[in-house]
Tab-separated table of C-alpha atoms and ligand atoms in Angstrom:
chain	number	residue	atom	x	y	z
A	711	MET	CA	112.780	77.286	125.077
A	712	PHE	CA	114.162	80.662	123.846
A	713	PRO	CA	117.474	81.806	124.646
A	714	VAL	CA	117.448	83.681	127.742
A	715	GLU	CA	120.092	85.973	126.289
A	716	THR	CA	120.606	87.782	123.551
A	717	LYS	CA	124.230	89.512	122.557
A	718	VAL	CA	123.638	92.688	120.722
A	719	PHE	CA	126.482	93.968	118.503
A	720	LYS	CA	126.731	97.342	117.370
A	721	LEU	CA	128.551	97.472	113.845
A	722	ASN	CA	129.004	101.005	112.260
A	723	THR	CA	131.824	101.803	109.675
A	724	SER	CA	134.519	102.862	112.106
A	725	THR	CA	134.188	99.560	114.075
A	726	ASP	CA	136.120	95.846	112.701
A	727	HIS	CA	133.243	93.552	112.388
A	728	THR	CA	135.445	90.374	111.810
A	729	ASN	CA	135.254	88.993	115.358
A	730	ALA	CA	131.187	89.757	115.685
A	731	ILE	CA	130.514	88.250	112.232
A	732	TYR	CA	132.339	84.965	113.338
A	733	GLU	CA	130.383	84.877	116.545
A	734	ALA	CA	127.247	85.070	114.289
A	735	ALA	CA	128.389	82.875	111.546
A	736	THR	CA	129.402	80.204	114.284
A	737	VAL	CA	125.825	80.599	116.035
A	738	LEU	CA	124.356	80.110	112.590
A	739	LYS	CA	126.388	77.033	111.617
A	740	ASN	CA	125.310	75.704	114.862
A	741	GLY	CA	121.357	76.073	114.457
A	742	GLY	CA	120.975	78.975	116.262
A	743	LEU	CA	119.271	82.578	115.312
A	744	VAL	CA	121.027	85.612	114.159
A	745	VAL	CA	118.827	89.055	113.420
A	746	PHE	CA	120.950	90.797	110.688
A	747	PRO	CA	120.245	94.233	108.374
A	748	THR	CA	119.591	94.250	105.032
A	749	GLU	CA	118.632	96.982	102.640
A	750	THR	CA	115.138	96.238	102.810
A	751	VAL	CA	114.077	95.140	106.309
A	752	TYR	CA	116.087	93.510	109.278
A	753	GLY	CA	116.322	89.543	108.840
A	754	LEU	CA	116.073	86.596	111.203
A	755	GLY	CA	118.222	84.401	110.303
A	756	GLY	CA	119.108	80.754	110.398
A	757	ASP	CA	120.841	77.873	108.541
A	758	ALA	CA	118.359	77.427	105.541
A	759	THR	CA	119.840	73.752	105.413
A	760	ASN	CA	119.095	72.802	108.879
A	761	PRO	CA	115.301	71.510	109.374
A	762	ASP	CA	115.316	72.447	112.929
A	763	ALA	CA	116.607	76.124	112.349
A	764	ALA	CA	113.827	76.875	110.502
A	765	GLN	CA	111.433	75.532	113.036
A	766	ALA	CA	113.442	78.026	115.963
A	767	ILE	CA	112.557	80.623	113.244
A	768	TYR	CA	109.054	80.008	113.289
A	769	ALA	CA	108.819	79.785	117.296
A	770	ALA	CA	110.754	82.949	117.903
A	771	LYS	CA	108.477	85.099	115.177
A	772	GLY	CA	105.172	82.891	116.599
A	773	ARG	CA	104.533	82.531	112.670
A	774	PRO	CA	102.658	79.569	111.249
A	775	SER	CA	104.841	77.208	109.748
A	776	ASP	CA	102.998	77.125	106.496
A	777	ASN	CA	104.489	80.351	105.404
A	778	PRO	CA	107.487	80.134	103.551
A	779	LEU	CA	111.015	81.430	104.191
A	780	ILE	CA	113.378	83.092	101.791
A	781	ILE	CA	116.738	81.948	101.308
A	782	HIS	CA	119.571	84.164	101.477
A	783	VAL	CA	122.708	83.917	99.428
A	784	ALA	CA	125.758	86.049	99.017
A	785	ASP	CA	126.154	85.613	94.927
A	786	PRO	CA	123.461	84.838	92.073
A	787	ALA	CA	125.021	81.490	91.027
A	788	ASP	CA	125.171	80.406	94.896
A	789	ALA	CA	121.385	79.369	94.327
A	790	GLU	CA	122.477	76.273	92.214
A	791	PRO	CA	122.470	73.903	94.849
A	792	TYR	CA	118.980	74.589	96.134
A	793	ALA	CA	116.870	75.618	93.664
A	794	VAL	CA	116.302	74.609	89.619
A	795	THR	CA	117.483	78.205	88.075
A	796	CYS	CA	116.526	79.497	84.416
A	797	ASP	CA	117.500	81.702	82.067
A	798	ALA	CA	114.635	84.377	83.294
A	799	TYR	CA	116.511	84.115	87.186
A	800	TYR	CA	120.088	84.993	85.559
A	801	ARG	CA	118.543	87.812	83.381
A	802	LEU	CA	117.102	89.311	86.666
A	803	ALA	CA	120.167	88.561	88.521
A	804	ARG	CA	122.392	90.516	86.164
A	805	HIS	CA	119.857	93.958	86.673
A	806	PHE	CA	118.684	93.567	90.552
A	807	MET	CA	121.061	91.562	92.171
A	808	PRO	CA	122.652	91.821	94.849
A	809	GLY	CA	119.484	94.046	95.929
A	810	PRO	CA	115.899	94.194	96.730
A	811	LEU	CA	114.466	91.074	94.753
A	812	THR	CA	113.266	88.031	95.705
A	813	VAL	CA	112.731	85.219	92.510
A	814	ILE	CA	110.859	82.261	93.444
A	815	LEU	CA	112.007	79.114	91.798
A	816	PRO	CA	111.639	74.894	91.987
A	817	LYS	CA	113.132	74.179	94.990
A	818	LYS	CA	115.975	71.203	95.325
A	819	ASP	CA	116.098	68.452	97.749
A	820	THR	CA	118.974	70.378	99.724
A	821	ILE	CA	116.234	72.682	100.955
A	822	PRO	CA	114.031	70.951	103.881
A	823	PHE	CA	110.184	71.526	103.143
A	824	SER	CA	110.282	73.133	106.807
A	825	VAL	CA	111.770	75.905	105.198
A	826	THR	CA	109.302	76.230	102.226
A	827	GLY	CA	105.711	75.600	104.138
A	828	GLY	CA	105.773	72.190	102.375
A	829	LEU	CA	106.031	73.615	98.997
A	830	ASP	CA	107.893	72.441	96.320
A	831	SER	CA	109.353	76.031	95.423
A	832	VAL	CA	111.958	78.167	96.888
A	833	ALA	CA	112.310	81.861	97.615
A	834	VAL	CA	116.103	83.078	96.871
A	835	ARG	CA	117.517	86.403	97.429
A	836	CYS	CA	121.121	88.026	97.074
A	837	PRO	CA	120.928	90.960	99.661
A	838	SER	CA	123.200	93.741	98.778
A	839	HIS	CA	123.797	94.977	102.445
A	840	PRO	CA	127.476	94.364	103.346
A	841	ILE	CA	126.923	93.225	106.683
A	842	ALA	CA	124.258	90.432	105.437
A	843	ARG	CA	126.681	89.177	102.483
A	844	GLN	CA	129.606	89.364	105.155
A	845	LEU	CA	127.375	86.984	107.444
A	846	ILE	CA	126.162	84.694	104.183
A	847	GLN	CA	129.803	84.304	103.247
A	848	ALA	CA	131.174	83.517	106.888
A	849	SER	CA	128.668	81.014	107.706
A	850	GLY	CA	128.706	78.890	104.572
A	851	VAL	CA	125.189	78.006	104.244
A	852	PRO	CA	122.320	80.033	102.898
A	853	ILE	CA	120.816	81.851	105.442
A	854	ALA	CA	116.716	81.307	106.313
A	855	ALA	CA	114.916	84.688	106.832
A	856	PRO	CA	111.991	86.260	107.326
A	857	SER	CA	111.185	89.718	108.538
A	858	ALA	CA	113.221	89.825	111.897
A	859	ASN	CA	109.670	91.323	113.408
A	860	ARG	CA	106.816	89.271	116.090
A	861	SER	CA	103.864	87.938	113.610
A	862	GLY	CA	101.428	90.761	112.665
A	863	ARG	CA	104.023	93.306	113.337
A	864	PRO	CA	105.538	95.868	111.077
A	865	SER	CA	108.694	94.939	109.654
A	866	PRO	CA	111.973	96.281	111.452
A	867	THR	CA	113.926	98.904	109.650
A	868	CYS	CA	115.973	99.523	112.585
A	869	ALA	CA	118.128	97.713	115.079
A	870	ALA	CA	115.668	99.112	117.562
A	871	HIS	CA	112.582	97.201	116.473
A	872	ALA	CA	114.015	94.136	115.802
A	873	ILE	CA	115.155	94.255	119.490
A	874	GLU	CA	111.849	95.297	120.810
A	875	ASP	CA	110.001	92.177	119.049
A	876	LEU	CA	113.123	89.366	119.772
A	877	CYS	CA	115.369	90.166	122.128
A	878	GLY	CA	115.393	87.107	124.682
A	879	ARG	CA	114.007	84.853	121.781
A	880	VAL	CA	117.679	84.854	119.528
A	881	ASP	CA	120.851	84.511	119.887
A	882	ILE	CA	122.656	87.594	118.273
A	883	ILE	CA	121.357	90.751	116.803
A	884	LEU	CA	124.008	92.418	114.901
A	885	ASP	CA	122.684	96.190	114.576
A	886	GLY	CA	123.451	98.015	111.204
A	887	GLY	CA	121.677	100.954	111.853
A	888	ASP	CA	118.606	102.124	109.541
A	889	CYS	CA	117.643	99.929	106.352
A	890	GLU	CA	118.114	101.831	103.045
A	891	VAL	CA	114.731	100.873	101.901
A	892	GLY	CA	112.573	100.160	104.256
A	893	LEU	CA	110.145	97.811	102.656
A	894	GLU	CA	110.444	94.352	101.927
A	895	SER	CA	111.892	92.878	98.880
A	896	THR	CA	109.817	92.637	95.421
A	897	ILE	CA	109.064	88.871	95.351
A	898	VAL	CA	108.289	87.401	91.573
A	899	LYS	CA	107.650	83.883	90.781
A	900	LEU	CA	109.210	82.309	87.573
A	901	GLU	CA	107.468	80.001	85.670
A	902	ASP	CA	108.757	78.815	82.314
A	903	ASN	CA	110.666	82.340	81.872
A	904	ARG	CA	107.203	84.005	82.895
A	905	GLY	CA	106.931	86.307	85.912
A	906	ILE	CA	104.354	86.786	88.496
A	907	LEU	CA	104.639	89.666	90.548
A	908	LEU	CA	103.584	88.323	94.314
A	909	ARG	CA	105.112	91.009	96.291
A	910	PRO	CA	105.871	94.700	94.763
A	911	GLY	CA	109.138	96.576	96.484
A	912	ALA	CA	111.653	98.855	95.569
A	913	ILE	CA	112.121	97.023	92.331
A	914	THR	CA	109.008	97.886	90.257
A	915	PRO	CA	106.662	96.188	87.827
A	916	ASP	CA	108.463	98.719	85.214
A	917	ASP	CA	111.841	97.548	85.931
A	918	LEU	CA	110.883	94.150	86.079
A	919	ARG	CA	109.323	94.435	82.688
A	920	ALA	CA	112.597	96.075	81.127
A	921	VAL	CA	113.883	92.591	81.654
A	922	LEU	CA	110.793	90.035	81.795
A	923	THR	CA	108.817	90.539	78.328
A	924	ASP	CA	105.938	88.561	80.359
A	925	LEU	CA	104.941	89.881	84.013
A	926	SER	CA	101.647	89.703	85.384
A	927	ILE	CA	100.716	90.882	88.794
A	928	ALA	CA	98.874	88.768	91.145
A	929	PRO	CA	95.625	90.058	92.195
A	930	ALA	CA	96.456	89.817	95.825
A	931	VAL	CA	99.057	92.962	95.247
A	932	THR	CA	96.132	95.297	95.089
A	933	ALA	CA	93.326	93.653	96.195
A	934	ALA	CA	91.768	91.818	99.286
A	935	LEU	CA	91.282	87.711	99.085
A	936	ALA	CA	87.947	86.660	98.140
A	937	GLN	CA	87.023	83.600	100.916
A	938	GLY	CA	88.808	80.568	99.875
A	939	GLU	CA	90.500	82.102	97.165
A	940	ARG	CA	93.716	79.841	96.335
A	941	VAL	CA	96.929	81.946	97.041
A	942	LEU	CA	100.621	82.226	95.177
A	943	SER	CA	102.154	83.639	98.501
A	944	PRO	CA	100.935	82.193	101.723
A	945	GLY	CA	102.142	85.306	103.236
A	946	MET	CA	99.024	87.230	101.152
A	947	LYS	CA	96.406	85.304	103.517
A	948	TYR	CA	97.756	86.607	106.823
A	949	ARG	CA	97.003	89.896	108.406
A	950	HIS	CA	100.159	92.034	108.386
A	951	TYR	CA	101.512	95.286	109.866
A	952	ALA	CA	98.591	95.530	111.785
A	953	PRO	CA	99.026	98.607	114.101
A	954	ALA	CA	96.936	98.435	117.270
A	955	ALA	CA	94.429	101.325	116.598
A	956	PRO	CA	92.481	100.479	113.496
A	957	LEU	CA	94.186	102.193	110.389
A	958	THR	CA	91.838	104.049	107.750
A	959	LEU	CA	93.280	105.008	104.514
A	960	LEU	CA	91.922	108.287	102.693
A	961	GLU	CA	91.428	108.701	99.036
A	962	GLY	CA	89.768	111.969	97.191
A	963	LYS	CA	91.272	115.391	95.980
A	964	ASP	CA	94.008	116.412	98.074
A	965	GLU	CA	92.680	119.497	99.745
A	966	ASP	CA	89.787	117.620	100.679
A	967	VAL	CA	91.420	114.880	102.534
A	968	ARG	CA	93.669	117.449	103.969
A	969	ALA	CA	90.681	119.439	104.994
A	970	PHE	CA	89.454	116.035	106.418
A	971	LEU	CA	92.819	115.399	108.345
A	972	ILE	CA	92.959	118.608	110.072
A	973	ARG	CA	89.351	118.464	111.520
A	974	GLN	CA	90.303	114.938	112.724
A	975	ALA	CA	93.777	115.700	114.379
A	976	ALA	CA	91.956	118.073	116.589
A	977	LEU	CA	89.793	114.940	118.282
A	978	PRO	CA	91.630	113.131	121.130
A	979	GLY	CA	92.602	109.931	120.295
A	980	VAL	CA	92.907	110.398	116.608
A	981	GLY	CA	96.281	110.069	114.889
A	982	ILE	CA	97.371	111.097	111.498
A	983	LEU	CA	100.177	109.615	109.221
A	984	CYS	CA	100.655	112.613	107.469
A	985	PHE	CA	102.795	114.474	104.806
A	986	ASP	CA	105.787	116.467	106.259
A	987	GLU	CA	103.818	119.536	104.525
A	988	GLU	CA	100.902	119.179	106.232
A	989	ILE	CA	102.408	119.354	109.908
A	990	PRO	CA	102.516	123.188	110.049
A	991	LEU	CA	98.576	122.889	108.922
A	992	MET	CA	97.411	120.590	112.006
A	993	PRO	CA	96.505	121.700	115.438
A	994	ALA	CA	98.899	122.462	118.077
A	995	ASN	CA	97.871	118.720	120.265
A	996	ALA	CA	97.665	116.808	117.232
A	997	SER	CA	99.109	113.504	117.103
A	998	LEU	CA	101.215	113.057	114.138
A	999	PHE	CA	103.434	110.472	112.482
A	1000	PRO	CA	104.935	111.882	109.626
A	1001	VAL	CA	106.233	109.878	106.711
A	1002	GLY	CA	107.707	112.175	104.311
A	1003	ALA	CA	107.079	114.878	101.696
A	1004	ARG	CA	104.134	114.276	99.463
A	1005	HIS	CA	105.600	113.304	96.285
A	1006	ASP	CA	108.970	111.545	98.231
A	1007	LEU	CA	107.925	107.844	97.603
A	1008	GLU	CA	111.343	107.018	98.559
A	1009	THR	CA	111.303	108.481	102.029
A	1010	GLN	CA	107.627	107.734	102.793
A	1011	ALA	CA	108.878	103.734	102.007
A	1012	HIS	CA	111.978	104.372	104.189
A	1013	ARG	CA	109.537	105.472	107.432
A	1014	LEU	CA	106.126	103.737	106.841
A	1015	PHE	CA	106.629	101.185	109.381
A	1016	ALA	CA	108.695	103.071	111.867
A	1017	ALA	CA	105.554	105.279	111.466
A	1018	LEU	CA	103.145	102.599	112.297
A	1019	ARG	CA	105.547	101.294	115.223
A	1020	ASP	CA	105.659	104.992	116.577
A	1021	ALA	CA	101.793	105.455	116.207
A	1022	ASP	CA	101.404	101.665	118.181
A	1023	ALA	CA	103.867	103.247	120.960
A	1024	ALA	CA	101.969	106.462	121.533
A	1025	PRO	CA	99.602	106.324	124.339
A	1026	HIS	CA	95.576	106.836	123.817
A	1027	ILE	CA	95.615	106.560	119.992
A	1028	GLU	CA	92.869	105.010	119.273
A	1029	LYS	CA	91.994	105.723	115.510
A	1030	LEU	CA	94.755	106.346	112.626
A	1031	TYR	CA	94.262	108.138	109.506
A	1032	ALA	CA	96.925	107.848	106.493
A	1033	HIS	CA	96.732	108.745	102.707
A	1034	LEU	CA	96.129	105.912	100.055
A	1035	PRO	CA	99.159	105.689	98.294
A	1036	PRO	CA	99.527	106.220	94.394
A	1037	MET	CA	99.607	102.688	92.976
A	1038	GLU	CA	102.480	103.642	90.262
A	1039	GLY	CA	105.828	103.171	90.385
A	1040	LEU	CA	107.377	102.901	94.566
A	1041	GLY	CA	103.911	103.536	95.199
A	1042	LEU	CA	102.432	100.321	94.348
A	1043	ALA	CA	104.408	98.597	97.314
A	1044	LEU	CA	103.350	101.264	99.688
A	1045	TYR	CA	99.941	100.865	98.680
A	1046	ASN	CA	100.309	96.996	98.804
A	1047	ARG	CA	101.885	97.495	102.731
A	1048	ALA	CA	99.053	100.620	103.617
A	1049	ILE	CA	96.215	98.343	102.481
A	1050	ARG	CA	97.260	95.260	104.731
A	1051	ALA	CA	98.182	97.476	107.375
A	1052	ALA	CA	94.587	99.376	107.392
A	1053	ALA	CA	92.630	95.600	106.787
A	1054	HIS	CA	91.594	96.882	103.238
A	1055	THR	CA	89.527	100.108	104.965
A	1056	ILE	CA	89.525	102.434	102.465
A	1057	VAL	CA	87.561	105.561	102.773
A	1058	HIS	CA	86.740	108.598	99.738
A	1059	ILE	CA	86.766	111.865	101.198
A	1060	ASP	CA	83.867	113.838	99.459
A	1061	PRO	CA	83.349	117.122	100.498
A	1062	CYS	CA	79.853	116.795	100.353
A	1063	VAL	CA	79.736	114.316	103.014
A	1064	PRO	CA	81.380	116.246	106.028
A	1065	LYS	CA	81.576	113.772	108.439
A	1066	ILE	CA	82.668	110.160	108.640
A	1067	ASP	CA	83.367	107.569	111.703
B	1175	TXA	O1	113.247	92.138	102.186
B	1175	TXA	C1	112.909	90.948	102.552
B	1175	TXA	O2	112.357	90.048	101.595
B	1175	TXA	C2	112.944	90.387	103.813
B	1175	TXA	C3	114.438	90.500	104.151
B	1175	TXA	C4	115.077	90.083	105.685
B	1175	TXA	O3	114.820	89.850	103.010
B	1175	TXA	N1	112.367	89.464	104.160
B	1175	TXA	C5	110.727	89.018	103.994
B	1175	TXA	O4	110.687	87.446	104.425
B	1175	TXA	O5	110.213	90.003	104.034
B	1175	TXA	P1	109.406	87.441	104.998
B	1175	TXA	O6	109.592	85.999	105.521
B	1175	TXA	O7	108.922	88.390	105.789
B	1175	TXA	O8	108.421	87.939	103.773
B	1175	TXA	C6	108.631	86.611	103.035
B	1175	TXA	C7	107.214	86.245	101.683
B	1175	TXA	C8	105.874	85.611	102.775
B	1175	TXA	O9	104.993	86.539	102.362
B	1175	TXA	C9	106.253	84.393	102.243
B	1175	TXA	O10	105.024	83.664	102.019
B	1175	TXA	C10	106.898	84.636	100.342
B	1175	TXA	O11	107.730	85.653	100.612
B	1175	TXA	N2	107.253	83.094	100.284
B	1175	TXA	C11	108.715	82.476	100.532
B	1175	TXA	N3	108.666	81.436	99.831
B	1175	TXA	C12	107.662	81.559	99.007
B	1175	TXA	C13	107.193	80.480	98.288
B	1175	TXA	N4	107.912	79.621	97.413
B	1175	TXA	N5	106.173	80.477	97.389
B	1175	TXA	C14	105.823	81.697	97.359
B	1175	TXA	N6	105.623	82.797	98.337
B	1175	TXA	C15	106.568	82.408	99.318
B	1176	MG	MG1	107.362	89.494	106.956
């Protein structure tokens, strides 16, 4: 069912990409699958106007076909044949496109329901990564692309992650190095020029509010879904980014959380997603997966998924701990991914209660 051979092209600034891009574009036009870098995470692309390509994407990813795909266009106005745009869309586009923003709009008939998981809306994104843009332009079609991970794994932030998950299941992987942002795009749904934030990302609620006067945040961004609750974005209902070892997020005073982590790090089978400053404080035999400096949220966003993958690959890890990210600014995107990875397990560290299991 899957192609036996996956071609990997390494594209760096010193090589001429033309042939690889041309070959990848031809594969897309013929209904094949191409993994490509974006500024957020790697995407698993197919022709968004071809219903069979969408089915192939779901199969390669092992993803339920009611979870819709984002279509990637080279310029904001290129969405016109596929989506019903509005004033607010173009205002957002002027500020944030090309870039890590996805906007959900009513769909037109040119986009098959297999791409939108049966919904009458479509998610539109205009990535800024030069390889993504060249690929879209060369293929002449919008590219439907979820993140290029197998379902349930963290999104890939470098080609090695995509190769790990999808080699033998796609035709081509374009290796464009590390993704700059490291977390998936911010998703906003527009309804009558009002915005609903469905997934936080590098473009923060404050950034959006500077452009959209009316923005609300979907409750599922920060909370667990109640049983049977209706979801605005089907992706919210699936367990995500789950590391093999259960992850617990810790909140509390800095010094209390740090003291707890140092004690835990000495135990066998425990892995810690720690801040860089904490590395020298930890026991020598600790299994550490550093995510960046305490206040450097950009680096934490850039490294979080790689750290979760590293923890998965490390032998004998049975339990993982990480700091609960703040909910402000870019922290909201980290918080949203972290609570999903932890299946909403958050523990408050209180120095009066010395031990948890
Ligand atoms: O940064 C990104 O957005 C990456 C890169 C590759 O562009 N893509 C990505 O796609 O993260 P994916 O499929 O892993 O996540 C898309 C999310 C899913 O949670 C899906 O449910 C939601 O967007 N979505 C897509 N179309 C939608 C729609 N019409 N209505 C509501 N939610 C939608
Ligand atoms: Mg994804």
